[in-house]
C-alpha positions as protocol buffer text, in pm:
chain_id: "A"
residue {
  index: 1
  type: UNK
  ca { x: 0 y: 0 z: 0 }
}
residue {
  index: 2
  type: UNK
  ca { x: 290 y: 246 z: 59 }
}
residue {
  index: 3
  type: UNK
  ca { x: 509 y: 100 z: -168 }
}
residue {
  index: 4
  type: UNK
  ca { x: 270 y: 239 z: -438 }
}
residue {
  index: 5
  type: UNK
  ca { x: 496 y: 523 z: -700 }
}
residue {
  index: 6
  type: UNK
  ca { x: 331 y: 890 z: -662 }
}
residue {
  index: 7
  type: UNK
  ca { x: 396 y: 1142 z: -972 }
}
residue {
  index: 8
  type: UNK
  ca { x: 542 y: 1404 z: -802 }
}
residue {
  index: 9
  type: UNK
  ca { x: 488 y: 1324 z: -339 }
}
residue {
  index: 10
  type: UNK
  ca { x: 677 y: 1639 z: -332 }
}
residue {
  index: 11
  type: UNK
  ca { x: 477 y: 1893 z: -498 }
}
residue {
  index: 12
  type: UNK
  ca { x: 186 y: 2024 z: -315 }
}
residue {
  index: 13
  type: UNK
  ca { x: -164 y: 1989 z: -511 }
}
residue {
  index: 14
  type: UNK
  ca { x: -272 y: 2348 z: -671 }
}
residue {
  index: 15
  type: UNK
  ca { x: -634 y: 2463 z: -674 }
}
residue {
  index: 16
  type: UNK
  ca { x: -701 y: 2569 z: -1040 }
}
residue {
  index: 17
  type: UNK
  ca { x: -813 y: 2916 z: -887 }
}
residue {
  index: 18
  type: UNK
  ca { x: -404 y: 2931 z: -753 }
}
residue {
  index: 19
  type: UNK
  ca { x: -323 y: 2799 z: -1122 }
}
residue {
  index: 20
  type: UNK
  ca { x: -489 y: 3100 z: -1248 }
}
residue {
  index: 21
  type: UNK
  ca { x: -337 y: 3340 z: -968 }
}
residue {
  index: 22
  type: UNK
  ca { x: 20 y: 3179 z: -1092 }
}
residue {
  index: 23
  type: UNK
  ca { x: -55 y: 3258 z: -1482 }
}
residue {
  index: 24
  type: UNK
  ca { x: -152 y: 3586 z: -1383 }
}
residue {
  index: 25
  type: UNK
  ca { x: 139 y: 3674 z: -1227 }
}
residue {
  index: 26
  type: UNK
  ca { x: 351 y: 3548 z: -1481 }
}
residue {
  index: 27
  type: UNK
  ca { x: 195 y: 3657 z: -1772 }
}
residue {
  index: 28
  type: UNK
  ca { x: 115 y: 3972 z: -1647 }
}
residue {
  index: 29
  type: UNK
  ca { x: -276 y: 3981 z: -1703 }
}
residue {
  index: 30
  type: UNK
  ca { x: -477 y: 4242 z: -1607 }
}
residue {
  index: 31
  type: UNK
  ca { x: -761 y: 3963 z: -1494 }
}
residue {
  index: 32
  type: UNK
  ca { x: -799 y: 3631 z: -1380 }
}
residue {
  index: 33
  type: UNK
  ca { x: -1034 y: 3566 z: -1662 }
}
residue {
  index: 34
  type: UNK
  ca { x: -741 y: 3644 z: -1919 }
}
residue {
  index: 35
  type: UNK
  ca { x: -520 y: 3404 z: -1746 }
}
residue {
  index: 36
  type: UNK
  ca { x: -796 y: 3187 z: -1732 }
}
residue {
  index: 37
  type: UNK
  ca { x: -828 y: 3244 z: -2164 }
}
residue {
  index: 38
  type: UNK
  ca { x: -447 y: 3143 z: -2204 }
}
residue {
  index: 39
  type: UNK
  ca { x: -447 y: 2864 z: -1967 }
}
residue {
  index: 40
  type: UNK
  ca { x: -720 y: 2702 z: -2121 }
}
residue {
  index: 41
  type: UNK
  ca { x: -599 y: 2781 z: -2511 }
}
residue {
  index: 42
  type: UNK
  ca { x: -251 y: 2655 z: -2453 }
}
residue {
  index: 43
  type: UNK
  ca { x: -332 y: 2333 z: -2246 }
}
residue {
  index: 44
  type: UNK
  ca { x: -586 y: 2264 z: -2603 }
}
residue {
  index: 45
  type: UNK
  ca { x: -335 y: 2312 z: -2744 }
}
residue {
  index: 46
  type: UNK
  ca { x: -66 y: 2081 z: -2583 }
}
residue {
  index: 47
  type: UNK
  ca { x: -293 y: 1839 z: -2544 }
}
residue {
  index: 48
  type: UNK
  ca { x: -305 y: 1832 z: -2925 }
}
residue {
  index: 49
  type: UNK
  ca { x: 93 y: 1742 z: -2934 }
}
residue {
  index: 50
  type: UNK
  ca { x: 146 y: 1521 z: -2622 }
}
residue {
  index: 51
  type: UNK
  ca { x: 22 y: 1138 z: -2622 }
}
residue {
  index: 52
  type: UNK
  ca { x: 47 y: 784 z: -2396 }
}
residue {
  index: 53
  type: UNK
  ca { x: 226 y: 787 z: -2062 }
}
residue {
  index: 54
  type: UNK
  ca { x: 334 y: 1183 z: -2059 }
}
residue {
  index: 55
  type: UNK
  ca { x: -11 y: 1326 z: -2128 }
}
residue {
  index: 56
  type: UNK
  ca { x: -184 y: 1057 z: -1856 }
}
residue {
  index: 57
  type: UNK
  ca { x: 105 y: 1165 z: -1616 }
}
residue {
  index: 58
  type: UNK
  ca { x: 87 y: 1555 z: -1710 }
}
residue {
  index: 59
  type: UNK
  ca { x: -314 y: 1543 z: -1653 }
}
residue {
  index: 60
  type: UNK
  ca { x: -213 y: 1410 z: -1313 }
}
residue {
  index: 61
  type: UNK
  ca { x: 2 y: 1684 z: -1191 }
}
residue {
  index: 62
  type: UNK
  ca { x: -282 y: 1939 z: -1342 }
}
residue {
  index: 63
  type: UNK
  ca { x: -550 y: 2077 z: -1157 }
}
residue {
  index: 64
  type: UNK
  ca { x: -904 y: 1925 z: -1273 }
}
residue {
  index: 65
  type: UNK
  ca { x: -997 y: 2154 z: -1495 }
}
residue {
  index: 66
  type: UNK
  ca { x: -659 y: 2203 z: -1650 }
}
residue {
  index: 67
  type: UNK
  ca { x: -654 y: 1849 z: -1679 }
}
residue {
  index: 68
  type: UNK
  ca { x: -990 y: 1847 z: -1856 }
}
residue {
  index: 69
  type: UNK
  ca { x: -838 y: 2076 z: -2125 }
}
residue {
  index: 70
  type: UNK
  ca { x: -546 y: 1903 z: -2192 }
}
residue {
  index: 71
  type: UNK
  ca { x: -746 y: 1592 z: -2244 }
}
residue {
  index: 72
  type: UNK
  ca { x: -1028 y: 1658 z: -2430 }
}
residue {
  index: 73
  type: UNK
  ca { x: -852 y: 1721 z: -2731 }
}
residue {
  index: 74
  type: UNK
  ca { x: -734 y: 1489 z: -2978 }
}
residue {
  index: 75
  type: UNK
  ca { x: -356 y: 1447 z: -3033 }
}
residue {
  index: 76
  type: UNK
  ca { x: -271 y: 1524 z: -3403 }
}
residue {
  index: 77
  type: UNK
  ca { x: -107 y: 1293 z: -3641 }
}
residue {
  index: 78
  type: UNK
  ca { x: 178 y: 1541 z: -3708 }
}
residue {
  index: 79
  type: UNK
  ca { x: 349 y: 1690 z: -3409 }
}
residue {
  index: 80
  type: UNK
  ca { x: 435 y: 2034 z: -3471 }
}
residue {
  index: 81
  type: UNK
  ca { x: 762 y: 2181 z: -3383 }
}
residue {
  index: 82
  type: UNK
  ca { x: 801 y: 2478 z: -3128 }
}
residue {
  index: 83
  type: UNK
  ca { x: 708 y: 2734 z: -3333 }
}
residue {
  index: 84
  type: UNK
  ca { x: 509 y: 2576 z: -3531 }
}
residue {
  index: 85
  type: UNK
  ca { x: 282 y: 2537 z: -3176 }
}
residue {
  index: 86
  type: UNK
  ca { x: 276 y: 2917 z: -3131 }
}
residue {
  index: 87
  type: UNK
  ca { x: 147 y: 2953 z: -3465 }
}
residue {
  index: 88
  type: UNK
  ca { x: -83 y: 2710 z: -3472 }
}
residue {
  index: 89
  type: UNK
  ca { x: -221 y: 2902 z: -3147 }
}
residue {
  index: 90
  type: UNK
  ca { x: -214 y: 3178 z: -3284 }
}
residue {
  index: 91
  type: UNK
  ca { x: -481 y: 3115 z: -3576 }
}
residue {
  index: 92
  type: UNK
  ca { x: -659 y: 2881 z: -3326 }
}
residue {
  index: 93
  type: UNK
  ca { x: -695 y: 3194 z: -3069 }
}
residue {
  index: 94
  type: UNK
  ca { x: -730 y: 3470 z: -3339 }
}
residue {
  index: 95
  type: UNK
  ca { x: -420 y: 3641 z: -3148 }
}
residue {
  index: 96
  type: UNK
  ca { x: -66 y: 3710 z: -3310 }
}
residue {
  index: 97
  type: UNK
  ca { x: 247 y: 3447 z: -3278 }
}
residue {
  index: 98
  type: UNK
  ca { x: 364 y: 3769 z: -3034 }
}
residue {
  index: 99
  type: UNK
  ca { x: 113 y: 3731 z: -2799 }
}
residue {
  index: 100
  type: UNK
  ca { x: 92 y: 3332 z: -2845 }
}
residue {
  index: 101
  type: UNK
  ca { x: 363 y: 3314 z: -2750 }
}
residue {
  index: 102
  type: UNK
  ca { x: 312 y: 3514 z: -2460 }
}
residue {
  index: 103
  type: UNK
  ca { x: 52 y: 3331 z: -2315 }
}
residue {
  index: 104
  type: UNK
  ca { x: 261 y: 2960 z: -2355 }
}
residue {
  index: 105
  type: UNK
  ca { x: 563 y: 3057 z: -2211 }
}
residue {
  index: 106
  type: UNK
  ca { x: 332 y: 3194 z: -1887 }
}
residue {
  index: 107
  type: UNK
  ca { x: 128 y: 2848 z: -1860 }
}
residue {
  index: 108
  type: UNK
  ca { x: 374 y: 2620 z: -1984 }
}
residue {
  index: 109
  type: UNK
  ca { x: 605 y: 2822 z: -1688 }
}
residue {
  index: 110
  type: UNK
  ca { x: 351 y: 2693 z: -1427 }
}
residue {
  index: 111
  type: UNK
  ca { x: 306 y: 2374 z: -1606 }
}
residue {
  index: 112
  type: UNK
  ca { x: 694 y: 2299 z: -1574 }
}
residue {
  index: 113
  type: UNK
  ca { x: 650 y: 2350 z: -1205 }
}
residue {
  index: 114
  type: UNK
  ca { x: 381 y: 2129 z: -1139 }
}
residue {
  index: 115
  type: UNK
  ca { x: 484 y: 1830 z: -1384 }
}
residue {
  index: 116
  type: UNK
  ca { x: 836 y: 1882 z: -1200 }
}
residue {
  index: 117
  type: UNK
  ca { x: 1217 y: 1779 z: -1354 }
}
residue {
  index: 118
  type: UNK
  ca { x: 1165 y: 1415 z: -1447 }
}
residue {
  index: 119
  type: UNK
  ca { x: 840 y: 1429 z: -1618 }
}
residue {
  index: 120
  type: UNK
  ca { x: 962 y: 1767 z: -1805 }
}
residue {
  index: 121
  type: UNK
  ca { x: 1194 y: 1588 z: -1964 }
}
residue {
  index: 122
  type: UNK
  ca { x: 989 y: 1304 z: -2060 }
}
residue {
  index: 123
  type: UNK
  ca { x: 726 y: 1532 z: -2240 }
}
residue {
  index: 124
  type: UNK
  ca { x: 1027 y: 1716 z: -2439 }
}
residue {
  index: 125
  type: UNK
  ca { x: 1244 y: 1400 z: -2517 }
}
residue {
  index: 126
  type: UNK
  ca { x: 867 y: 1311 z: -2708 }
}
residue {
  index: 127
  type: UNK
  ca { x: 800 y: 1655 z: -2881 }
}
residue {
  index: 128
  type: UNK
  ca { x: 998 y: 1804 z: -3168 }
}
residue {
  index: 129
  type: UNK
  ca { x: 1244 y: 2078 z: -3104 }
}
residue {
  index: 130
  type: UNK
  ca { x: 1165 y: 2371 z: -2980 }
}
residue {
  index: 131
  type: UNK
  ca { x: 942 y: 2307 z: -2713 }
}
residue {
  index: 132
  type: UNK
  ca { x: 1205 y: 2333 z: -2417 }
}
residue {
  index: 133
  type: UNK
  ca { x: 1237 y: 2707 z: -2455 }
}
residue {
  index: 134
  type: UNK
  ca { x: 855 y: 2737 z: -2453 }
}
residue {
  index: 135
  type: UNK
  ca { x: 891 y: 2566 z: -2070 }
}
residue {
  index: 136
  type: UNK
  ca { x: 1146 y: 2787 z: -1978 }
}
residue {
  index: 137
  type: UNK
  ca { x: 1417 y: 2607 z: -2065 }
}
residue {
  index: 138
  type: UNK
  ca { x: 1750 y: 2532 z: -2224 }
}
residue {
  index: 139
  type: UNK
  ca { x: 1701 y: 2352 z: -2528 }
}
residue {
  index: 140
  type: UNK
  ca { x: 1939 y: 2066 z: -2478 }
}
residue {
  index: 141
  type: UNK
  ca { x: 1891 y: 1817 z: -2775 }
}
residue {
  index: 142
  type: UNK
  ca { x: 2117 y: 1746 z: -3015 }
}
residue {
  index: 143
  type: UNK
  ca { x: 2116 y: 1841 z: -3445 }
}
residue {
  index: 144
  type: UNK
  ca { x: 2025 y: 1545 z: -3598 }
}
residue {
  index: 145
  type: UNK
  ca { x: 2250 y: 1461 z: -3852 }
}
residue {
  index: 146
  type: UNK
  ca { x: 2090 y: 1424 z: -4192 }
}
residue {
  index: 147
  type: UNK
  ca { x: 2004 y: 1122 z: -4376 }
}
């Protein structure tokens, strides 16, 4: 019974109502409800990109309604790369890439801390480059040398 693995025992569960308080403050909004917009758009919009073990394990970490809109999308066939993510948001949203991108690198900053270090690096060793900078950080894989 104890023995059992836990995601993350050391991170403390977040109330999606702190999740939005977070995005907020690092994105800057003027109002929860804006941070509530972007949180909601750019989860879609991962959950779009992420599949198997990684998204079940991300949902886990998420509060329940983040979770929800991660998950109730469809992963696509063709993973996009980095930027092709913050475009894709971007005509999704009706916003520019400038502000796209604005609004994932303040969720996807929160989203880092709750998934925490191993499963971070889980989620990017599955997506196409790019994506580490649009967590936060260093983009660490190597060229791939062509065929």
């Amino acid at each position: 019974m104890y023995d059992q693995p836990r995601a993350n025992p050391s991170l403390a569960a977040m109330t999606f109502d702190q999740m939005l308080e977070r995005v907020r403050y690092e994105g800057a909004y003027p109002t929860r409800e804006r941070a509530g917009e972007a949180v909601r758009a750019v989860l879609a919009a991962l959950g779009r990109q992420i599949t198997g073990d990684e998204r079940v394990d991300l949902a886990q970490c998420l509060p329940v309604e983040a979770a929800l809109a991660l998950t109730a999308q469809i992963p696509d066939t063709e993973q996009l790369t980095g930027w092709g993510f913050v475009k894709d948001l971007a005509a999704r949203t009706g916003g520019t890439p400038a502000t796209a991108r604005w609004d994932t690198g303040a969720v996807l900053a929160v989203v880092s801390r709750l998934a925490g270090p191993d499963l971070l690096a889980r989620i990017l060793h599955q997506l196409p480059g790019g994506y580490a900078l649009l967590f936060g950080q260093a983009e660490l894989r190597q060229p791939q040398p062509a065929a």
